[in-house]
Amino acid sequence: MTAYFGAALRSIEVFLYMKHLRHLVPIAALLMFGFALWFLHHELAAYRYADVVGHIQSLPLRAVGLSIFYTMLSYLILIGYDIQAFRYIKRDMELKKIALTSFISSAFSNSIGHSMVSGGAVRYRLYSSWDVSGEDVSKIIAFVTLTFWVGFLALGAVLFLSVPLAFPDTSLAHVIPPKSIGLVFAIGIVGYFAILAFRRKSSVELFGWQFPVPTFTDGVGQVVISALDWTVAAAVLYVLIPESPGLGFTLFLAIFMLAQIFALASQVPAGAAVFETLIVLLVSPFQAPARVLGALLVYRVIYCLLPLGIASLMFGVRELFERKKRLLKWLEIVGAVIPRIAPTLFSIAVFLGGTVLLFSGATPALPNRLKWLEDVLPLGVIETSHFLGSLAGAGLLLLARGLQRRLGAAYQLTLVLLALGIGGSLLKGLDYEEAIILGVMLVTLWLCRENFYRKAMIQSESFSPGWITAIVMVLAGSVWLGLFAHKHVDYSNDLWWRFSLQGDAPRFMRASVGAVGVMIIFLVSKLMRPATPEPSLPTAADLAIARDIARTSHRTTANLALLGDKSILFNDDKTAFLMYGVQGRSWVAMGDPVGPGSELSELVWKFRELSDEHDGWMIFYEAGKENLPLYVDMGLTLLKLGEEARVPLDGFTLDGSERKGLRYTVNQLEKKECSLEVVGPEQ
């Protein structure tokens, strides 16, 4: 359900980019995240970590089963967004393909949030692989985003105007006025349906494309599907919270929606901590905060992480059976799109794996398992395993970016750290649950090894503000979790050097320092790199090298590099080049790279990194169809700007009414004394 809200928030980010304030977005997200952790720490001051764990363990199996059922129902309802969108653009698509796309994009967005991976970008990759044009995909994304808003406004207007929300601190009612929000929503939804009822045009033009205006019937369908989506998504969490007098589902639905608004508007990935803060705040009059937080943690696992894990398994199964013929139809569908999105999926999964290791290192081990290990392992092995497990978690956070960029070195190091994490999880506290999760990641990543083919160094990768923000949040969250879990322990200087079987707090402190140290060392090594050179025009020596390479190309446009008006980017061996120009934030490559086919992929990625270093947008103008899979691989979108005509000259004439326009053009050129010359290869 939250997958579509992120796309709508892009409009806010676009405004910030235009005002050169885009770097304030991650800063604001960090501030919101920090405030949420502070609030949770204050709200849970009277409770201990053991209280939250105890409430999780006491959840009835019936409640967990119902939550899983509503999760499945929620993801089925999400398919309705895309089904309506295809009807809106008047195009047919197989239901199984729509369902697969909806599930994968929703699993991505719900688990990480649009800051690291956009549901709209995933839709583009998958639908474009099934020959849906870029224009139609844009219309689909616009329609599902609009559907989310329409249903949200309609349901929110009803709930916020009719359901009284009680704030424990009455002053907060002035900061978060539900009735005022409800009134704004009511005006918005009435205005939308007024436009549909009295529309004068059947379509509107946006960015040069014609978008059909939905009919009144379409609008009603949007309200129904989106409102149902919100209701079922809220039910996933509601059944996990123990029954409380006065907390009916209608009131909880209003609380759930209000929390989602502020969580997603905060720009924190997946609304982490911000969403939990609002839920704990508004449900605390009816239920103990520790119980609510326990339910929220289970909700995150069931609604977010479980679907992501299923998606990861789908990739591994596909790779295992890729060479067998006549597979089940769903495997064939998955096989068509896996190579395009596997690195992104594994990047997310490995990032979450690192998060699991850090959070596990911050929390106490189960006493009965620790007691069993004491009988078979020396204390030094347990202490070392705990420390190395947290270091592996910090390393996985950093390597996730390299996996997204298909780095072979990042892939190999990730396998090593996953294996180290598995061993550490088992030896530090017999945490076989997280060892199984990491093991599944290890096996599926190994099966997809062909997707990580780049030879670039890990240190050459740039980290976007979104990635840096996410890493800092995970580190801060693990430190807060450790402080909360061990707040009953009195701090002293000798605590750092205390080694004992029950010394969970000292182990957490040492592991946290180690994880932060890994991040600092990596940051310093990045800062020590030479500055990225600014684009410059080629020298005579560069043009000479480019001339030799261009002679081996069958493309005449390769010779445009010899004009000297474009910058030239060579590969390391100077056997291939790419010509480009910079205008504002746009880094525009003129055509595909020129040179041996084996060098093109790495050269394109090198150009990507160069533009990222300068905070630019990478564009390939007049890209050849043979390289389109590579560009889609990198997350670029395809846009048709025109066509290239080939005219047989034998028998061609300017005579006849059909050539009237051409004759006029030729006459005008001749009057201006223009001439035509065919340039031979030697020139």
XYZ file of C-alpha atoms in Angstrom, residues 147-666:
520
model
C -5.480 6.155 -7.386
C -3.600 6.048 -4.102
C -4.272 9.723 -3.462
C -7.930 9.609 -4.448
C -8.736 6.715 -2.130
C -6.578 8.159 0.617
C -8.266 11.561 0.434
C -11.759 10.048 0.403
C -11.202 7.650 3.309
C -9.120 10.169 5.240
C -11.763 12.870 4.899
C -14.425 10.577 6.346
C -12.251 9.292 9.197
C -10.549 12.526 10.246
C -13.837 14.447 10.268
C -15.911 11.811 12.060
C -13.488 9.947 14.346
C -12.140 11.856 17.385
C -8.421 11.225 17.853
C -7.297 11.610 21.467
C -3.732 12.843 21.986
C -2.047 12.095 25.345
C -0.549 15.575 25.149
C -3.339 17.962 24.142
C -0.847 20.457 22.711
C -0.065 17.949 19.974
C -3.586 18.389 18.641
C -2.493 21.830 17.435
C 0.572 20.378 15.706
C -1.356 17.484 14.143
C -4.968 18.734 13.680
C -6.913 15.746 12.251
C -10.098 17.685 11.586
C -8.258 20.366 9.632
C -6.512 17.646 7.629
C -9.872 15.981 7.054
C -11.364 19.232 5.788
C -8.526 19.733 3.319
C -8.951 16.142 2.154
C -12.698 16.621 1.700
C -12.151 19.711 -0.436
C -9.586 17.832 -2.501
C -11.771 14.786 -3.206
C -14.841 16.899 -4.013
C -12.748 18.988 -6.391
C -11.395 15.871 -8.093
C -14.822 14.418 -8.785
C -16.075 17.820 -9.920
C -13.323 17.832 -12.542
C -14.300 14.331 -13.676
C -18.011 15.173 -13.816
C -17.624 18.435 -15.744
C -14.454 17.704 -17.715
C -14.152 19.621 -20.983
C -11.180 17.743 -22.420
C -10.684 14.018 -22.804
C -6.943 14.369 -22.169
C -4.313 16.727 -20.781
C -0.788 17.293 -22.061
C 2.103 16.761 -19.668
C 5.793 16.678 -20.670
C 4.726 16.364 -24.297
C 2.529 13.312 -23.673
C -1.229 13.119 -23.721
C -2.726 11.683 -20.520
C -6.407 10.682 -20.758
C -8.612 12.226 -18.067
C -10.232 9.406 -16.031
C -13.992 9.031 -16.286
C -16.312 9.443 -13.316
C -16.614 5.651 -13.193
C -12.820 5.376 -13.083
C -12.823 7.743 -10.119
C -15.299 5.615 -8.198
C -13.168 2.536 -8.880
C -10.092 4.382 -7.625
C -11.799 5.232 -4.347
C -12.977 1.666 -3.813
C -9.653 -0.076 -4.505
C -7.490 2.426 -2.604
C -9.797 2.616 0.429
C -9.900 -1.183 0.568
C -6.100 -1.253 0.323
C -5.723 1.082 3.303
C -8.282 -0.811 5.368
C -6.690 -4.235 4.906
C -3.155 -2.898 5.446
C -4.266 -1.426 8.779
C -5.882 -4.742 9.726
C -2.463 -6.450 9.413
C -1.276 -4.445 12.442
C -4.591 -4.172 14.275
C -4.939 -7.919 14.869
C -1.466 -7.992 16.457
C -2.363 -5.435 19.137
C -4.165 -7.015 22.132
C -7.829 -6.116 22.424
C -8.236 -2.827 24.225
C -11.445 -1.176 25.497
C -12.188 1.894 23.417
C -9.785 1.053 20.584
C -12.120 -0.061 17.812
C -10.957 -0.731 14.287
C -12.380 2.527 12.912
C -10.379 4.583 15.407
C -7.278 2.509 14.774
C -7.638 2.943 11.005
C -7.611 6.720 11.464
C -4.509 6.429 13.682
C -2.814 4.151 11.152
C -3.409 6.557 8.260
C -2.238 9.569 10.230
C 0.956 7.751 11.210
C 1.625 6.745 7.603
C 1.297 10.349 6.434
C 3.996 11.636 8.748
C 6.198 8.570 8.302
C 6.304 8.878 4.531
C 6.475 12.659 4.489
C 9.550 12.428 6.745
C 11.545 10.888 3.842
C 12.959 8.305 6.264
C 13.390 4.990 4.373
C 10.234 2.905 4.962
C 9.193 5.450 7.609
C 11.362 3.580 10.141
C 10.868 4.770 13.740
C 8.678 7.696 12.628
C 5.703 5.434 11.888
C 6.294 3.514 15.130
C 6.480 6.762 17.097
C 3.073 7.983 15.922
C 1.440 4.598 16.523
C 2.905 4.290 20.039
C 1.880 7.884 20.818
C -1.741 7.547 19.716
C -2.350 3.993 20.950
C -0.695 4.483 24.361
C -3.976 5.635 26.034
C -5.429 2.208 25.251
C -2.458 -0.170 25.500
C 0.983 -0.327 27.126
C 3.694 1.108 24.819
C 5.836 -2.035 25.184
C 2.972 -4.186 23.861
C 2.387 -1.796 20.966
C 6.081 -1.730 20.037
C 6.197 -5.539 20.112
C 3.226 -5.692 17.737
C 4.882 -3.130 15.451
C 8.063 -5.203 15.186
C 6.078 -8.301 14.215
C 4.105 -6.182 11.731
C 7.327 -5.058 10.029
C 8.457 -8.659 9.671
C 5.131 -9.948 8.322
C 4.119 -7.062 6.059
C 7.546 -5.928 4.830
C 10.338 -8.457 5.280
C 8.378 -11.658 4.604
C 7.273 -10.577 1.081
C 10.820 -9.410 0.339
C 12.170 -12.803 1.391
C 9.712 -14.559 -0.914
C 10.826 -12.346 -3.801
C 14.463 -13.243 -3.076
C 13.671 -16.960 -3.138
C 11.986 -16.530 -6.520
C 15.266 -15.296 -7.963
C 17.229 -18.212 -6.565
C 14.735 -20.760 -7.881
C 14.880 -19.224 -11.324
C 18.679 -19.396 -11.482
C 18.620 -23.014 -10.297
C 16.346 -24.118 -13.131
C 17.287 -21.620 -15.844
C 18.704 -24.250 -18.223
C 15.812 -26.675 -17.966
C 13.114 -26.554 -20.613
C 9.367 -26.400 -20.275
C 9.345 -25.000 -16.771
C 6.235 -23.877 -15.026
C 4.873 -20.724 -16.649
C 5.522 -18.558 -13.637
C 9.209 -19.500 -13.733
C 9.372 -18.459 -17.374
C 7.894 -15.085 -16.479
C 10.375 -14.581 -13.656
C 13.245 -15.656 -15.929
C 12.422 -12.878 -18.370
C 12.979 -10.121 -15.843
C 15.485 -11.501 -13.305
C 18.679 -10.232 -14.986
C 17.289 -6.687 -14.981
C 16.460 -6.398 -11.297
C 18.547 -9.079 -9.513
C 21.360 -6.675 -8.427
C 18.854 -4.220 -6.969
C 17.037 -6.971 -5.093
C 20.251 -8.447 -3.683
C 21.453 -4.984 -2.760
C 18.341 -4.530 -0.630
C 18.543 -8.044 0.825
C 22.225 -7.692 1.770
C 21.584 -4.274 3.321
C 18.864 -5.854 5.451
C 21.218 -8.734 6.275
C 23.755 -6.238 7.612
C 20.990 -4.579 9.611
C 20.016 -7.928 11.126
C 23.605 -8.620 12.208
C 24.032 -5.181 13.791
C 20.708 -5.335 15.613
C 21.454 -8.876 16.780
C 24.803 -7.733 18.125
C 23.080 -4.945 20.062
C 20.599 -7.229 21.862
C 21.189 -9.860 24.559
C 21.546 -13.507 23.598
C 18.982 -16.010 24.853
C 20.254 -17.349 28.212
C 19.390 -21.012 27.570
C 21.233 -21.047 24.224
C 24.184 -19.219 25.715
C 24.325 -21.751 28.531
C 24.445 -24.586 26.019
C 27.328 -22.914 24.123
C 29.254 -22.498 27.379
C 29.564 -26.267 27.626
C 31.109 -26.679 24.142
C 32.926 -23.401 23.357
C 35.493 -21.314 25.245
C 34.505 -17.764 26.183
C 37.042 -16.298 23.748
C 35.275 -17.870 20.761
C 31.911 -16.447 21.852
C 33.373 -12.963 22.394
C 35.236 -12.989 19.064
C 32.212 -14.289 17.137
C 30.023 -11.522 18.544
C 32.533 -8.846 17.559
C 33.173 -10.241 14.063
C 29.448 -10.661 13.439
C 28.853 -6.939 14.014
C 31.833 -6.031 11.813
C 30.374 -8.242 9.075
C 27.066 -6.393 9.444
C 28.768 -3.022 9.001
C 30.630 -4.346 5.965
C 27.431 -5.618 4.346
C 25.873 -2.150 4.631
C 28.778 -0.780 2.594
C 28.913 -3.623 0.069
C 25.203 -3.375 -0.734
C 25.932 -0.318 -2.879
C 28.566 -2.244 -4.835
C 26.109 -5.074 -5.518
C 23.642 -2.588 -6.942
C 26.415 -1.468 -9.303
C 27.234 -5.138 -10.229
C 30.806 -5.078 -8.874
C 32.485 -8.478 -8.914
C 34.708 -7.570 -5.950
C 31.659 -6.521 -3.916
C 30.005 -9.837 -4.789
C 32.991 -11.897 -3.623
C 33.427 -9.929 -0.393
C 29.697 -10.197 0.297
C 29.894 -13.988 0.084
C 32.767 -13.943 2.586
C 30.946 -11.621 5.010
C 27.703 -13.586 4.757
C 29.608 -16.760 5.617
C 31.307 -14.896 8.478
C 27.931 -13.620 9.651
C 26.464 -17.143 9.607
C 29.326 -18.457 11.697
C 29.168 -15.502 14.058
C 25.409 -15.863 14.547
C 25.751 -19.520 15.516
C 28.844 -19.171 17.706
C 27.883 -16.013 19.618
C 24.466 -17.180 20.780
C 23.186 -20.040 18.621
C 20.991 -17.611 16.653
C 20.011 -20.150 14.030
C 17.101 -18.009 12.785
C 19.338 -15.240 11.479
C 21.869 -17.844 10.292
C 19.130 -19.369 8.100
C 18.239 -15.938 6.686
C 21.865 -15.189 5.867
C 22.287 -18.692 4.452
C 19.396 -18.201 2.033
C 20.989 -14.920 0.926
C 24.342 -16.647 0.457
C 22.944 -19.479 -1.677
C 20.718 -17.289 -3.862
C 23.522 -14.752 -4.342
C 25.900 -17.520 -5.413
C 23.338 -18.834 -7.903
C 23.108 -15.368 -9.470
C 26.878 -14.823 -9.697
C 26.769 -14.084 -13.450
C 24.960 -10.807 -12.751
C 28.040 -9.306 -11.062
C 30.577 -8.902 -13.833
C 32.221 -5.518 -13.307
C 35.927 -5.255 -12.463
C 35.921 -1.761 -10.964
C 37.263 -1.171 -7.450
C 34.822 -0.908 -4.569
C 36.359 2.367 -3.437
C 35.479 3.927 -6.792
C 31.766 3.701 -6.008
C 29.987 6.873 -4.981
C 27.373 6.851 -2.240
C 24.281 8.950 -2.821
C 22.817 11.022 0.047
C 20.008 8.451 0.292
C 22.455 5.590 0.833
C 24.489 7.537 3.379
C 21.311 8.466 5.232
C 20.149 4.850 5.348
C 23.523 3.621 6.655
C 23.648 6.287 9.365
C 20.088 5.429 10.412
C 20.895 1.731 10.751
C 23.978 2.492 12.875
C 22.045 4.944 15.040
C 19.162 2.504 15.355
C 21.446 -0.338 16.449
C 23.140 1.880 19.057
C 19.756 3.025 20.388
C 18.502 -0.561 20.495
C 21.599 -1.617 22.434
C 21.215 1.229 24.917
C 17.550 0.351 25.400
C 18.294 -3.359 25.802
C 21.022 -2.762 28.399
C 19.755 0.331 30.191
C 19.513 -1.646 33.451
C 23.323 -2.006 33.422
C 25.238 0.689 35.318
C 27.938 2.172 33.110
C 31.561 2.231 34.298
C 34.944 2.561 32.594
C 35.908 -1.016 33.342
C 32.757 -2.249 31.594
C 34.621 -2.077 28.264
C 37.123 -4.723 29.423
C 34.720 -7.031 31.232
C 34.586 -10.477 29.640
C 32.014 -12.978 30.908
C 29.322 -15.262 29.561
C 26.591 -12.900 30.764
C 28.459 -9.790 29.607
C 26.014 -8.785 26.865
C 26.402 -5.051 27.548
C 30.239 -5.016 27.228
C 29.996 -7.097 24.045
C 27.481 -4.618 22.610
C 29.723 -1.654 23.438
C 32.806 -3.204 21.843
C 30.886 -4.346 18.767
C 29.334 -0.890 18.290
C 32.723 0.788 18.421
C 34.040 -1.739 15.913
C 31.143 -1.175 13.502
C 31.474 2.600 13.710
C 35.238 2.216 13.251
C 34.698 0.282 10.004
C 32.516 3.118 8.728
C 35.048 5.786 9.703
C 37.939 3.927 8.040
C 35.924 3.536 4.861
C 34.912 7.204 4.927
C 38.514 8.354 5.419
C 39.685 6.153 2.532
C 37.022 7.735 0.325
C 38.075 11.238 1.354
C 41.735 10.427 0.623
C 40.975 9.621 -3.017
C 42.054 12.174 -5.624
C 39.362 14.633 -6.597
C 37.366 13.769 -9.681
C 38.574 15.901 -12.599
C 36.171 18.324 -14.210
C 35.085 17.611 -17.820
C 37.379 19.193 -20.401
C 37.700 19.223 -24.166
C 40.049 16.635 -25.693
C 43.673 17.363 -26.502
C 45.290 16.648 -29.874
C 46.653 13.376 -28.449
C 43.154 12.370 -27.281
C 41.726 13.084 -30.740
C 44.442 10.980 -32.346
C 43.566 8.008 -30.123
C 39.861 8.519 -30.763
C 40.498 8.645 -34.537
C 42.192 5.238 -34.457
C 39.320 3.730 -32.463
C 36.642 5.332 -34.663
C 38.200 3.768 -37.800
C 37.347 0.322 -36.417
C 33.673 1.214 -35.879
C 30.915 0.575 -38.410
C 29.039 3.647 -37.106
C 29.717 6.856 -38.996
C 28.597 8.879 -35.941
C 31.740 7.706 -34.143
C 33.645 10.331 -36.124
C 31.686 13.120 -34.403
C 34.214 12.832 -31.586
C 36.839 14.293 -33.950
C 35.055 17.663 -34.032
C 36.690 18.430 -30.693
C 33.578 20.062 -29.211
C 32.745 17.157 -26.876
C 34.570 15.665 -23.906
C 35.936 12.148 -24.401
C 36.012 9.407 -21.787
C 38.386 6.493 -22.502
C 38.509 3.088 -20.895
C 41.627 2.196 -18.900
C 43.388 0.582 -21.886
C 42.285 3.365 -24.254
C 40.755 0.898 -26.699
C 37.254 2.374 -26.438
C 35.779 5.808 -25.813
C 32.553 7.625 -25.091
C 31.895 11.228 -26.172
C 29.692 13.474 -24.063
C 28.730 17.003 -23.159
C 27.492 18.608 -19.943
C 24.591 21.039 -19.738
C 23.505 21.972 -16.232
C 23.087 18.680 -14.345
C 22.621 16.689 -17.566
C 25.536 14.550 -18.728
C 24.624 13.660 -22.299
C 26.521 10.931 -24.155
C 26.408 11.168 -27.953
C 25.423 7.652 -28.960
C 26.780 4.394 -27.593
C 30.415 3.855 -26.587
C 32.798 3.202 -29.483
C 35.164 0.240 -29.366
C 35.249 -3.514 -28.703
C 32.004 -4.928 -27.340
C 33.742 -6.401 -24.305
C 34.721 -2.906 -23.127
C 31.391 -1.113 -23.586
C 29.706 -2.226 -20.371
C 32.496 -1.058 -18.065
C 32.824 2.223 -19.985
C 29.124 2.954 -19.513
C 29.428 2.276 -15.787
C 32.508 4.502 -15.641
C 30.459 7.297 -17.199
C 27.715 6.633 -14.661
C 30.159 6.993 -11.778
C 31.622 10.175 -13.257
C 28.201 11.795 -13.513
C 27.308 10.616 -9.996
C 30.481 12.198 -8.623
C 29.275 15.526 -10.019
C 25.648 14.950 -8.899
C 24.522 14.763 -12.518
C 21.863 13.002 -14.580
C 23.212 10.516 -17.124
C 21.628 10.508 -20.605
C 22.425 8.512 -23.754
C 21.248 10.236 -26.924
C 20.633 8.078 -30.024
C 21.320 4.831 -28.196
C 21.441 1.678 -30.299
C 18.934 -1.082 -29.681
C 21.707 -3.641 -29.088
C 22.727 -1.786 -25.901
C 19.259 -1.023 -24.545
C 19.340 -3.983 -22.075
C 22.514 -2.521 -20.540
C 20.921 0.896 -20.045
C 17.758 -0.583 -18.559
C 20.041 -2.667 -16.310
C 21.412 0.560 -14.862
C 17.950 1.882 -14.064
C 17.681 4.276 -17.008
C 14.361 4.792 -18.767
C 13.806 4.622 -22.505
C 12.268 7.539 -24.372
C 11.572 7.634 -28.104
C 12.347 11.079 -29.544
C 12.103 10.366 -33.258
C 12.923 7.933 -36.038
C 15.818 7.341 -38.395
C 14.845 6.998 -42.066
C 16.641 4.949 -44.710
C 15.759 5.882 -48.313
C 16.744 3.692 -51.315
C 18.427 6.120 -53.749
C 17.877 3.973 -56.833
C 14.845 5.412 -58.610
C 14.390 8.220 -56.060
C 13.005 11.501 -57.502
C 11.661 14.828 -56.305
C 8.842 14.763 -58.828
C 5.203 14.382 -57.813
C 2.902 15.951 -55.231
C 4.300 13.767 -52.436
C 7.720 15.452 -52.815
C 6.403 19.009 -52.812
C 7.755 19.749 -49.341
C 11.166 18.308 -50.186
C 11.385 20.355 -53.409
C 10.689 23.520 -51.417
C 13.438 22.642 -48.936
C 15.955 21.947 -51.719
